[in-house]
Tab-separated table of C-alpha atoms in Angstrom:
chain	number	residue	atom	x	y	z
P	1	MET	CA	0.000	0.000	0.000
P	2	LYS	CA	2.833	2.341	0.931
P	3	LYS	CA	4.606	1.630	-2.375
P	4	SER	CA	1.411	2.337	-4.294
P	5	LEU	CA	0.964	5.672	-2.530
P	6	LEU	CA	4.558	6.656	-3.267
P	7	THR	CA	4.110	5.760	-6.944
P	8	CYS	CA	0.959	7.873	-7.170
P	9	LEU	CA	2.695	10.763	-5.405
P	10	ALA	CA	5.663	10.602	-7.798
P	11	ALA	CA	3.356	10.623	-10.808
P	12	PHE	CA	1.402	13.538	-9.359
P	13	MET	CA	4.555	15.547	-8.704
P	14	THR	CA	5.844	14.950	-12.250
P	15	ALA	CA	2.530	16.103	-13.706
P	16	TYR	CA	2.490	19.104	-11.360
P	17	LEU	CA	6.015	20.125	-12.309
P	18	PHE	CA	5.450	20.141	-16.051
P	19	ALA	CA	2.146	21.956	-15.650
P	20	GLN	CA	3.796	24.595	-13.475
P	21	THR	CA	6.975	25.136	-15.516
P	22	ASP	CA	7.465	28.823	-16.203
P	23	TYR	CA	8.859	29.219	-19.693
P	24	SER	CA	8.763	33.008	-19.676
P	25	LYS	CA	12.530	33.210	-19.014
P	26	TYR	CA	13.134	32.076	-22.586
P	27	TYR	CA	11.271	35.116	-23.895
P	28	GLN	CA	13.329	37.824	-22.224
P	29	ASN	CA	15.219	40.290	-24.454
P	30	LEU	CA	14.315	38.654	-27.755
P	31	PRO	CA	15.275	40.509	-30.974
P	32	LYS	CA	11.608	40.349	-31.986
P	33	PRO	CA	8.716	39.687	-29.590
P	34	MET	CA	6.979	36.294	-29.541
P	35	PRO	CA	3.982	34.963	-27.616
P	36	VAL	CA	5.041	33.028	-24.502
P	37	VAL	CA	3.999	29.426	-25.012
P	38	GLN	CA	2.178	27.843	-22.073
P	39	ALA	CA	2.080	24.123	-21.283
P	40	PRO	CA	-1.267	22.390	-21.885
P	41	VAL	CA	-3.476	21.999	-18.845
P	42	ILE	CA	-4.419	18.352	-18.291
P	43	PRO	CA	-7.136	17.234	-15.832
P	44	GLU	CA	-5.744	15.455	-12.768
P	45	TYR	CA	-7.745	12.277	-13.389
P	46	ARG	CA	-5.373	9.383	-14.121
P	47	VAL	CA	-5.492	5.757	-15.174
P	48	ASN	CA	-2.898	2.992	-15.465
P	49	LEU	CA	-2.434	0.991	-18.655
P	50	LYS	CA	-2.501	-2.238	-16.626
P	51	ASP	CA	-6.072	-1.516	-15.590
P	52	PHE	CA	-7.128	-1.937	-19.234
P	53	GLY	CA	-5.422	-5.256	-19.824
P	54	GLY	CA	-1.963	-3.961	-20.604
P	55	VAL	CA	0.881	-6.429	-20.147
P	56	GLY	CA	4.437	-5.103	-20.231
P	57	ASP	CA	6.267	-8.334	-20.992
P	58	GLY	CA	7.587	-7.397	-24.431
P	59	ILE	CA	5.511	-10.165	-25.999
P	60	SER	CA	1.862	-9.267	-25.481
P	61	MET	CA	0.291	-6.726	-27.848
P	62	ASN	CA	-1.130	-3.675	-26.078
P	63	THR	CA	-2.829	-1.826	-28.932
P	64	ASP	CA	-6.297	-2.518	-27.517
P	65	ALA	CA	-5.214	-1.609	-23.981
P	66	PHE	CA	-3.964	1.803	-25.150
P	67	ALA	CA	-7.159	2.394	-27.137
P	68	LYS	CA	-9.410	1.456	-24.196
P	69	ALA	CA	-7.462	3.593	-21.728
P	70	ILE	CA	-7.507	6.634	-24.022
P	71	SER	CA	-11.239	6.144	-24.644
P	72	ALA	CA	-11.898	5.978	-20.892
P	73	LEU	CA	-9.945	9.205	-20.328
P	74	ASN	CA	-11.768	10.870	-23.194
P	75	LYS	CA	-15.123	10.055	-21.623
P	76	LYS	CA	-13.936	11.705	-18.396
P	77	GLY	CA	-12.840	14.848	-20.233
P	78	GLY	CA	-9.170	13.881	-20.260
P	79	GLY	CA	-6.394	13.051	-17.830
P	80	HIS	CA	-3.146	11.114	-17.556
P	81	LEU	CA	-2.490	7.670	-18.996
P	82	VAL	CA	0.313	6.236	-16.866
P	83	VAL	CA	2.503	3.632	-18.548
P	84	PRO	CA	4.474	1.903	-15.761
P	85	ALA	CA	7.839	0.148	-15.966
P	86	GLY	CA	7.803	-2.643	-18.521
P	87	ILE	CA	8.145	-3.262	-22.239
P	88	TRP	CA	4.858	-2.393	-23.911
P	89	LEU	CA	4.601	-3.780	-27.429
P	90	THR	CA	1.921	-1.993	-29.445
P	91	GLY	CA	0.500	-1.006	-32.799
P	92	LEU	CA	-1.070	2.368	-33.591
P	93	VAL	CA	-1.817	4.744	-30.700
P	94	SER	CA	-3.784	7.979	-31.180
P	95	LEU	CA	-4.227	10.664	-28.516
P	96	LYS	CA	-7.412	12.649	-27.904
P	97	ASP	CA	-8.097	16.069	-26.341
P	98	ASN	CA	-6.802	16.848	-22.840
P	99	ILE	CA	-4.714	13.677	-22.504
P	100	ASP	CA	-1.177	13.223	-21.218
P	101	LEU	CA	0.652	10.016	-22.128
P	102	HIS	CA	3.019	9.597	-19.190
P	103	LEU	CA	5.813	7.029	-19.409
P	104	GLU	CA	7.347	6.262	-16.048
P	105	ARG	CA	11.023	5.445	-15.632
P	106	ASN	CA	11.855	2.051	-17.227
P	107	ALA	CA	8.685	2.128	-19.299
P	108	ILE	CA	9.524	1.278	-22.917
P	109	MET	CA	6.766	1.665	-25.473
P	110	VAL	CA	7.831	-0.378	-28.508
P	111	PHE	CA	6.042	-0.265	-31.833
P	112	THR	CA	5.700	-3.727	-33.274
P	113	PRO	CA	8.105	-4.995	-35.954
P	114	ASN	CA	5.058	-6.495	-37.672
P	115	ARG	CA	4.716	-3.512	-39.969
P	116	GLY	CA	1.202	-4.370	-41.104
P	117	GLU	CA	-0.020	-3.403	-37.628
P	118	LEU	CA	0.816	0.229	-38.480
P	119	ILE	CA	-1.287	0.279	-41.637
P	120	PRO	CA	-4.826	1.480	-40.853
P	121	LEU	CA	-7.850	-0.128	-42.454
P	122	GLU	CA	-10.433	2.023	-44.239
P	123	ASP	CA	-13.682	0.249	-45.192
P	124	GLY	CA	-11.940	-3.075	-44.749
P	125	LYS	CA	-9.072	-2.172	-47.092
P	126	ALA	CA	-5.498	-1.427	-46.103
P	127	ASP	CA	-4.207	2.104	-46.626
P	128	ASP	CA	-1.364	2.603	-49.095
P	129	LYS	CA	0.974	3.947	-46.431
P	130	ALA	CA	1.832	3.125	-42.847
P	131	LYS	CA	0.806	5.596	-40.159
P	132	PRO	CA	3.177	7.009	-37.511
P	133	GLY	CA	3.100	4.927	-34.359
P	134	LEU	CA	1.901	7.720	-32.065
P	135	THR	CA	-0.408	10.321	-33.594
P	136	ALA	CA	-2.865	13.090	-32.834
P	137	SER	CA	-4.934	15.068	-35.322
P	138	LYS	CA	-6.924	18.230	-34.681
P	139	ARG	CA	-6.557	17.854	-30.911
P	140	LYS	CA	-6.146	20.366	-28.080
P	141	ASN	CA	-4.110	20.056	-24.896
P	142	ILE	CA	-2.060	16.925	-25.449
P	143	SER	CA	1.253	15.885	-23.944
P	144	VAL	CA	3.802	13.094	-23.803
P	145	THR	CA	5.844	13.189	-20.605
P	146	GLY	CA	7.972	11.126	-18.254
P	147	GLU	CA	11.312	9.343	-18.180
P	148	GLY	CA	10.406	6.407	-20.419
P	149	ILE	CA	11.292	5.474	-23.981
P	150	ILE	CA	9.303	5.340	-27.213
P	151	ASP	CA	11.014	2.923	-29.618
P	152	GLY	CA	10.160	2.750	-33.325
P	153	ASN	CA	11.870	-0.557	-34.186
P	154	GLY	CA	13.366	1.254	-37.163
P	155	GLU	CA	15.656	-1.549	-38.318
P	156	TYR	CA	12.579	-3.380	-39.612
P	157	TRP	CA	11.763	-0.406	-41.880
P	158	ARG	CA	14.903	1.351	-43.010
P	159	PRO	CA	17.131	0.459	-45.959
P	160	VAL	CA	20.842	0.346	-45.181
P	161	LYS	CA	23.701	1.619	-47.322
P	162	ARG	CA	26.603	-0.825	-47.409
P	163	GLY	CA	29.119	1.990	-47.273
P	164	LYS	CA	27.738	3.227	-43.932
P	165	VAL	CA	28.124	0.021	-41.910
P	166	SER	CA	30.926	-2.326	-40.896
P	167	ASP	CA	31.211	-5.911	-42.094
P	168	THR	CA	29.833	-7.091	-38.760
P	169	GLU	CA	26.802	-4.813	-38.956
P	170	TRP	CA	26.159	-5.741	-42.585
P	171	ASN	CA	26.116	-9.432	-41.700
P	172	GLN	CA	23.751	-8.720	-38.798
P	173	TYR	CA	21.277	-7.128	-41.191
P	174	LYS	CA	21.572	-10.001	-43.648
P	175	ALA	CA	20.926	-12.438	-40.783
P	176	MET	CA	17.446	-10.862	-40.497
P	177	GLY	CA	16.748	-11.984	-44.045
P	178	GLY	CA	15.946	-9.056	-46.283
P	179	THR	CA	17.023	-8.224	-49.815
P	180	VAL	CA	20.387	-7.009	-51.071
P	181	THR	CA	20.306	-5.093	-54.358
P	182	PRO	CA	22.191	-6.644	-57.314
P	183	ASP	CA	25.015	-4.109	-57.022
P	184	GLY	CA	25.489	-5.034	-53.347
P	185	LYS	CA	25.177	-1.417	-52.208
P	186	LEU	CA	21.822	-1.548	-50.410
P	187	TRP	CA	19.981	-3.840	-48.015
P	188	TYR	CA	16.213	-3.572	-47.773
P	189	PRO	CA	14.045	-5.052	-44.987
P	190	PHE	CA	12.078	-6.930	-47.647
P	191	ASP	CA	11.506	-10.708	-47.395
P	192	LEU	CA	12.529	-10.755	-43.737
P	193	LYS	CA	12.639	-14.117	-41.993
P	194	HIS	CA	9.971	-13.501	-39.357
P	195	PHE	CA	7.673	-10.722	-40.611
P	196	PRO	CA	5.655	-10.345	-43.819
P	197	ASN	CA	6.158	-7.678	-46.455
P	198	ILE	CA	3.649	-4.844	-46.727
P	199	ALA	CA	4.156	-4.182	-50.444
P	200	ALA	CA	4.876	-6.127	-53.597
P	201	THR	CA	8.438	-4.828	-54.098
P	202	TYR	CA	11.186	-3.485	-51.893
P	203	ASP	CA	11.079	-0.018	-53.450
P	204	ALA	CA	7.276	0.159	-53.055
P	205	GLN	CA	7.652	-0.877	-49.420
P	206	GLU	CA	10.317	1.788	-48.908
P	207	LYS	CA	7.776	4.464	-49.887
P	208	MET	CA	5.512	3.293	-47.034
P	209	ARG	CA	8.104	4.043	-44.367
P	210	THR	CA	6.681	6.214	-41.585
P	211	HIS	CA	7.557	8.574	-38.728
P	212	LEU	CA	7.594	7.728	-35.013
P	213	VAL	CA	5.487	10.550	-33.491
P	214	ARG	CA	3.461	12.974	-35.621
P	215	PHE	CA	0.896	15.527	-34.457
P	216	THR	CA	-1.070	17.441	-37.108
P	217	ASP	CA	-3.279	20.524	-36.736
P	218	CYS	CA	-3.067	20.387	-32.936
P	219	GLU	CA	-3.115	23.179	-30.381
P	220	ASN	CA	-1.277	23.282	-27.046
P	221	VAL	CA	1.246	20.453	-27.271
P	222	LEU	CA	3.963	19.395	-24.825
P	223	ILE	CA	6.554	16.664	-25.212
P	224	GLN	CA	8.864	16.533	-22.221
P	225	GLY	CA	11.471	14.259	-20.696
P	226	VAL	CA	10.956	11.146	-22.796
P	227	THR	CA	13.436	9.448	-25.105
P	228	LEU	CA	12.500	8.883	-28.742
P	229	ARG	CA	14.669	6.277	-30.411
P	230	ASN	CA	15.172	4.253	-33.553
P	231	SER	CA	12.359	5.673	-35.673
P	232	PRO	CA	11.563	4.226	-39.095
P	233	LYS	CA	11.942	7.802	-40.370
P	234	PHE	CA	11.652	11.176	-38.540
P	235	HIS	CA	11.282	11.054	-34.750
P	236	PHE	CA	8.993	13.968	-33.794
P	237	VAL	CA	6.995	15.789	-36.461
P	238	PRO	CA	4.484	18.467	-35.434
P	239	GLN	CA	2.722	19.762	-38.550
P	240	ARG	CA	0.523	22.872	-38.696
P	241	CYS	CA	0.411	22.960	-34.894
P	242	THR	CA	0.124	26.020	-32.656
P	243	ASN	CA	1.676	26.424	-29.190
P	244	VAL	CA	4.198	23.582	-28.995
P	245	ILE	CA	6.784	22.925	-26.282
P	246	ILE	CA	9.598	20.389	-26.764
P	247	ASP	CA	11.477	20.313	-23.473
P	248	GLY	CA	14.212	18.003	-22.254
P	249	ILE	CA	13.678	15.070	-24.577
P	250	LYS	CA	16.396	12.802	-25.919
P	251	VAL	CA	16.523	11.539	-29.470
P	252	ALA	CA	18.643	8.421	-29.889
P	253	CYS	CA	19.037	7.364	-33.509
P	254	PRO	CA	21.761	5.371	-35.289
P	255	TRP	CA	24.101	7.815	-37.006
P	256	ASN	CA	23.626	6.084	-40.352
P	257	ALA	CA	19.820	5.778	-40.269
P	258	GLN	CA	18.294	6.891	-43.572
P	259	ASN	CA	16.109	10.003	-43.124
P	260	GLY	CA	16.581	9.723	-39.365
P	261	ASP	CA	15.709	13.359	-38.560
P	262	ALA	CA	15.219	14.175	-34.881
P	263	ILE	CA	12.804	17.141	-34.642
P	264	ASP	CA	11.092	18.452	-37.785
P	265	ILE	CA	8.827	21.489	-37.305
P	266	GLY	CA	6.408	21.848	-40.217
P	267	ASN	CA	4.413	25.075	-40.771
P	268	CYS	CA	3.939	25.542	-37.008
P	269	LYS	CA	3.416	28.711	-34.972
P	270	ASN	CA	4.589	29.550	-31.450
P	271	VAL	CA	7.094	26.788	-30.722
P	272	LEU	CA	9.614	26.474	-27.881
P	273	ILE	CA	12.453	23.933	-28.216
P	274	VAL	CA	14.693	23.794	-25.122
P	275	ASN	CA	17.013	21.509	-23.164
P	276	ASN	CA	16.984	18.625	-25.643
P	277	ILE	CA	19.818	16.179	-26.403
P	278	ILE	CA	19.954	14.815	-29.929
P	279	ASN	CA	21.761	12.088	-31.831
P	280	ALA	CA	20.252	11.810	-35.288
P	281	GLY	CA	20.827	9.941	-38.532
P	282	ASP	CA	19.872	13.034	-40.517
P	283	ASP	CA	19.039	16.630	-39.513
P	284	GLY	CA	18.884	17.563	-35.836
P	285	ILE	CA	16.500	20.512	-35.286
P	286	CYS	CA	14.905	21.216	-38.648
P	287	MET	CA	12.381	23.794	-39.846
P	288	LYS	CA	10.180	22.783	-42.783
P	289	GLY	CA	7.531	24.814	-44.596
P	290	GLY	CA	5.933	22.497	-47.129
P	291	VAL	CA	6.192	22.224	-50.916
P	292	GLY	CA	4.398	24.281	-53.549
P	293	GLU	CA	0.977	25.861	-53.236
P	294	LYS	CA	-0.019	23.669	-50.310
P	295	GLY	CA	3.069	24.701	-48.337
P	296	LEU	CA	2.277	28.335	-49.094
P	297	ALA	CA	-1.329	27.904	-47.969
P	298	ASP	CA	-0.230	26.237	-44.724
P	299	GLY	CA	1.734	29.355	-43.796
P	300	PRO	CA	5.195	29.877	-42.338
P	301	CYS	CA	7.053	28.446	-39.424
P	302	GLU	CA	6.601	31.472	-37.174
P	303	ASN	CA	7.673	32.475	-33.663
P	304	ILE	CA	10.095	29.584	-33.129
P	305	ASN	CA	12.316	29.840	-30.020
P	306	ILE	CA	15.235	27.380	-29.831
P	307	GLN	CA	17.580	27.499	-26.827
P	308	ASP	CA	19.905	25.384	-24.674
P	309	ASN	CA	19.950	22.264	-26.854
P	310	THR	CA	22.822	19.884	-27.600
P	311	VAL	CA	23.098	18.107	-30.944
P	312	TYR	CA	25.727	15.418	-31.320
P	313	HIS	CA	25.542	13.532	-34.599
P	314	ALA	CA	23.268	15.018	-37.275
P	315	HIS	CA	23.585	16.188	-40.872
P	316	GLY	CA	22.891	19.683	-39.519
P	317	GLY	CA	22.560	21.066	-36.007
P	318	PHE	CA	19.992	23.748	-36.837
P	319	VAL	CA	18.471	23.478	-40.308
P	320	ILE	CA	16.022	25.321	-42.538
P	321	GLY	CA	14.764	23.296	-45.506
P	322	SER	CA	14.883	21.784	-47.874
P	323	GLU	CA	11.177	22.514	-48.418
P	324	PHE	CA	9.892	25.824	-47.032
P	325	CYS	CA	7.447	27.266	-49.556
P	326	GLY	CA	5.327	28.515	-46.649
P	327	GLY	CA	8.265	30.609	-45.460
P	328	MET	CA	10.166	31.123	-42.212
P	329	LYS	CA	9.368	34.052	-39.928
P	330	ASN	CA	10.720	35.223	-36.564
P	331	ILE	CA	13.020	32.395	-35.480
P	332	PHE	CA	15.424	32.760	-32.556
P	333	VAL	CA	18.250	30.231	-32.088
P	334	HIS	CA	20.417	30.860	-29.033
P	335	ASN	CA	22.898	29.138	-26.759
P	336	ASN	CA	23.049	25.754	-28.493
P	337	THR	CA	25.894	23.245	-28.838
P	338	PHE	CA	26.681	21.143	-31.917
P	339	ALA	CA	29.350	18.515	-31.236
P	340	GLY	CA	30.095	16.196	-34.144
P	341	THR	CA	27.464	17.237	-36.676
P	342	ASP	CA	28.181	17.114	-40.418
P	343	THR	CA	27.300	20.807	-40.706
P	344	GLY	CA	26.448	23.340	-38.027
P	345	LEU	CA	23.986	25.952	-39.281
P	346	ARG	CA	22.474	24.540	-42.476
P	347	PHE	CA	20.228	26.398	-44.920
P	348	LYS	CA	19.251	24.164	-47.851
P	349	SER	CA	16.666	24.315	-50.612
P	350	ALA	CA	16.135	24.241	-54.366
P	351	ALA	CA	13.919	25.707	-57.062
P	352	GLY	CA	10.374	24.466	-56.577
P	353	ARG	CA	10.929	23.921	-52.828
P	354	GLY	CA	11.883	27.384	-51.601
P	355	GLY	CA	10.279	30.313	-49.850
P	356	VAL	CA	11.357	33.471	-48.016
P	357	THR	CA	13.008	33.802	-44.627
P	358	GLN	CA	12.370	36.784	-42.379
P	359	ASP	CA	13.688	37.847	-38.966
P	360	ILE	CA	16.025	34.913	-38.311
P	361	TYR	CA	18.385	35.599	-35.381
P	362	ILE	CA	21.065	33.089	-34.376
P	363	SER	CA	23.556	33.686	-31.560
P	364	ASN	CA	25.813	32.001	-29.006
P	365	ILE	CA	26.383	28.808	-30.964
P	366	PHE	CA	29.204	26.502	-29.891
P	367	MET	CA	30.485	23.900	-32.361
P	368	THR	CA	33.205	21.300	-32.363
P	369	ASP	CA	34.275	18.524	-34.748
P	370	ILE	CA	32.095	19.678	-37.631
P	371	LYS	CA	32.693	17.376	-40.596
P	372	ASP	CA	31.937	19.822	-43.410
P	373	GLU	CA	30.781	23.465	-43.108
P	374	ALA	CA	30.168	25.422	-39.926
P	375	ILE	CA	27.651	27.645	-41.777
P	376	VAL	CA	26.285	26.726	-45.199
P	377	PHE	CA	23.725	28.090	-47.675
P	378	GLN	CA	22.830	25.686	-50.500
P	379	CYS	CA	20.210	26.468	-53.137
P	380	ASP	CA	20.553	23.447	-55.430
P	381	TYR	CA	19.839	20.800	-52.817
P	382	PHE	CA	18.901	17.335	-54.056
P	383	ASP	CA	16.983	15.078	-51.665
P	384	ASN	CA	19.290	12.094	-51.990
P	385	HIS	CA	17.045	9.541	-50.337
P	386	VAL	CA	17.329	5.862	-51.181
P	387	GLY	CA	16.154	5.229	-54.723
P	388	ALA	CA	16.072	8.907	-55.729
P	389	GLN	CA	17.468	9.962	-59.090
P	390	ALA	CA	18.770	13.455	-59.814
P	391	THR	CA	16.943	14.698	-62.917
P	392	GLY	CA	17.804	18.389	-62.936
P	393	ASN	CA	15.436	21.126	-61.855
P	394	LYS	CA	13.707	23.485	-64.299
P	395	GLU	CA	11.271	24.971	-61.798
P	396	THR	CA	10.881	28.727	-61.866
P	397	LYS	CA	8.305	29.018	-59.064
P	398	PHE	CA	9.066	28.802	-55.363
P	399	LEU	CA	12.698	29.782	-55.639
P	400	PRO	CA	14.571	29.815	-52.329
P	401	HIS	CA	15.282	33.229	-50.875
P	402	PHE	CA	17.483	33.111	-47.788
P	403	THR	CA	17.465	36.660	-46.457
P	404	ASP	CA	17.233	38.680	-43.240
P	405	ILE	CA	19.332	36.080	-41.383
P	406	HIS	CA	21.606	37.432	-38.642
P	407	ILE	CA	24.269	35.186	-37.101
P	408	SER	CA	26.577	36.274	-34.302
P	409	ASP	CA	28.817	34.950	-31.541
P	410	VAL	CA	29.566	31.575	-33.089
P	411	THR	CA	32.548	29.661	-31.743
P	412	CYS	CA	33.575	26.732	-33.916
P	413	TYR	CA	36.557	24.522	-33.121
P	414	GLY	CA	37.092	22.410	-36.204
P	415	ALA	CA	35.196	22.514	-39.497
P	416	LYS	CA	36.401	21.674	-42.990
P	417	VAL	CA	35.015	24.979	-44.318
P	418	GLY	CA	34.052	27.968	-42.182
P	419	ILE	CA	31.321	29.643	-44.271
P	420	LYS	CA	29.919	28.447	-47.593
P	421	ALA	CA	27.198	30.065	-49.708
P	422	ASP	CA	26.091	29.313	-53.239
P	423	GLY	CA	23.037	30.147	-55.318
P	424	GLU	CA	21.705	32.141	-58.218
P	425	PRO	CA	21.392	35.944	-57.877
P	426	GLY	CA	18.659	36.883	-55.407
P	427	MET	CA	18.663	33.562	-53.556
P	428	VAL	CA	21.102	34.449	-50.759
P	429	ASP	CA	21.236	38.073	-49.608
P	430	GLY	CA	20.803	40.128	-46.470
P	431	ILE	CA	22.937	37.670	-44.470
P	432	THR	CA	25.131	38.997	-41.649
P	433	ILE	CA	27.721	36.961	-39.747
P	434	LYS	CA	29.672	38.760	-37.062
P	435	ASN	CA	31.684	38.562	-33.830
P	436	SER	CA	32.627	34.905	-34.280
P	437	THR	CA	35.646	32.607	-34.259
P	438	ILE	CA	36.014	29.651	-36.622
P	439	PHE	CA	38.875	27.173	-36.701
P	440	TYR	CA	38.834	25.465	-40.097
P	441	THR	CA	40.952	22.719	-41.683
P	442	ASP	CA	40.529	23.377	-45.425
P	443	LYS	CA	39.043	26.787	-46.321
P	444	ASP	CA	37.876	29.756	-44.304
P	445	ARG	CA	35.049	30.627	-46.732
P	446	GLU	CA	33.524	29.752	-50.097
P	447	ILE	CA	31.031	32.505	-50.878
P	448	SER	CA	29.736	32.821	-54.436
P	449	PRO	CA	29.776	36.300	-56.023
P	450	ASN	CA	26.006	35.829	-56.477
P	451	CYS	CA	25.514	35.768	-52.716
P	452	GLU	CA	25.399	38.798	-50.436
P	453	VAL	CA	26.918	37.695	-47.137
P	454	SER	CA	28.392	40.302	-44.807
P	455	VAL	CA	31.213	38.928	-42.648
P	456	ASP	CA	32.241	41.312	-39.868
P	457	ASN	CA	34.734	40.712	-37.058
P	458	VAL	CA	34.930	36.977	-37.751
P	459	LYS	CA	38.287	35.444	-36.864
P	460	PHE	CA	39.349	32.526	-39.039
P	461	ASN	CA	42.209	30.309	-37.951
P	462	THR	CA	43.740	27.024	-39.031
P	463	PHE	CA	46.850	24.904	-38.606
P	464	ALA	CA	50.182	26.472	-39.500
P	465	ARG	CA	50.928	25.906	-43.172
């Protein structure tokens, strides 16, 4: 009885703390004002997954238990779904209004390697694409909190490039079954030993690959404390959401995972990203704004506040692009560390995928062991995903326009190139970089004459030659 009371008290205190967190300190002295994002308010009513038939043995399926628990909370007007210590194998889970999914310490929520369980049925027929494991659509006041782990079982979804793994790892993948392409350069999780395919061919199955957590058109969202790991694709993807807080999560992804982005913000407004630790297979903290007319209609990423994060491996620490037709407006990136990323500050796009940036302020960035460029602007980006073929781009609409971007107080110890910018006239202008120090190993800067980049009081240094 005493243990039960202590468990309840601990859960209550965790819920109380996140509800009471004052985020206003992150909005002091901003270059441009932003609304202070408040955490969602969740009713104090709580249920335990075990009370709905959940079994955390890593063998039993808990899809129905999650659905029943969420339905029960919904009928009560919301509350907290407590997932206790254990390994909780599950299929699709969808949150409803006013619900907090709370994973206690040592709780591991694992999405099944049986990929067909993540394909919803419509009128008795399977959809043509898998759905993210944890979703919410058009919901208000939702959160995912705690010290537990959400695991996407990504190795059962992702193709693997031979050149990115050791002999030992390659043989481990082949031991799962799967299909190696005739040229020996790619392994696909197609024709696995223990789980059925979900498409007729390996390339068709690749197009069905999904994200781990995706919230669309939601309002008042908090994700705090949890670890997201090993996603089939991107790890956390809020799209067209308003008032989002991402606080103190960890993203743990194999460095060579295809499209293994950590946090991808898509056409969202009023977002706070703080205190997170990221290891990603692709981009770390990435801003996306949609493609074409739909991206434009969905509007910009606006009022995005990014502070006190650490990104270890990623293709880019902070990234805009490649698609941002909806635009980027009023983004503040401050006091972040990138240690071991391929690039530091990465701005990438291409004709047909671009938009306009406005009021982007980046300061107090600390980088070390950057593989390529510390700061890079690229306007001919090709999305080199598995199976993609470069065909050339003749688009004349939605040209990228990186402008009104102000970077200061960057300290970089080790990058191949300090600053790189390339693009057609009018694609990169109004860029200021000042009061920084960059230690490079190859070139201090590669800035095209077409690009207008002001470099002021930036110290470049390298090894004695």
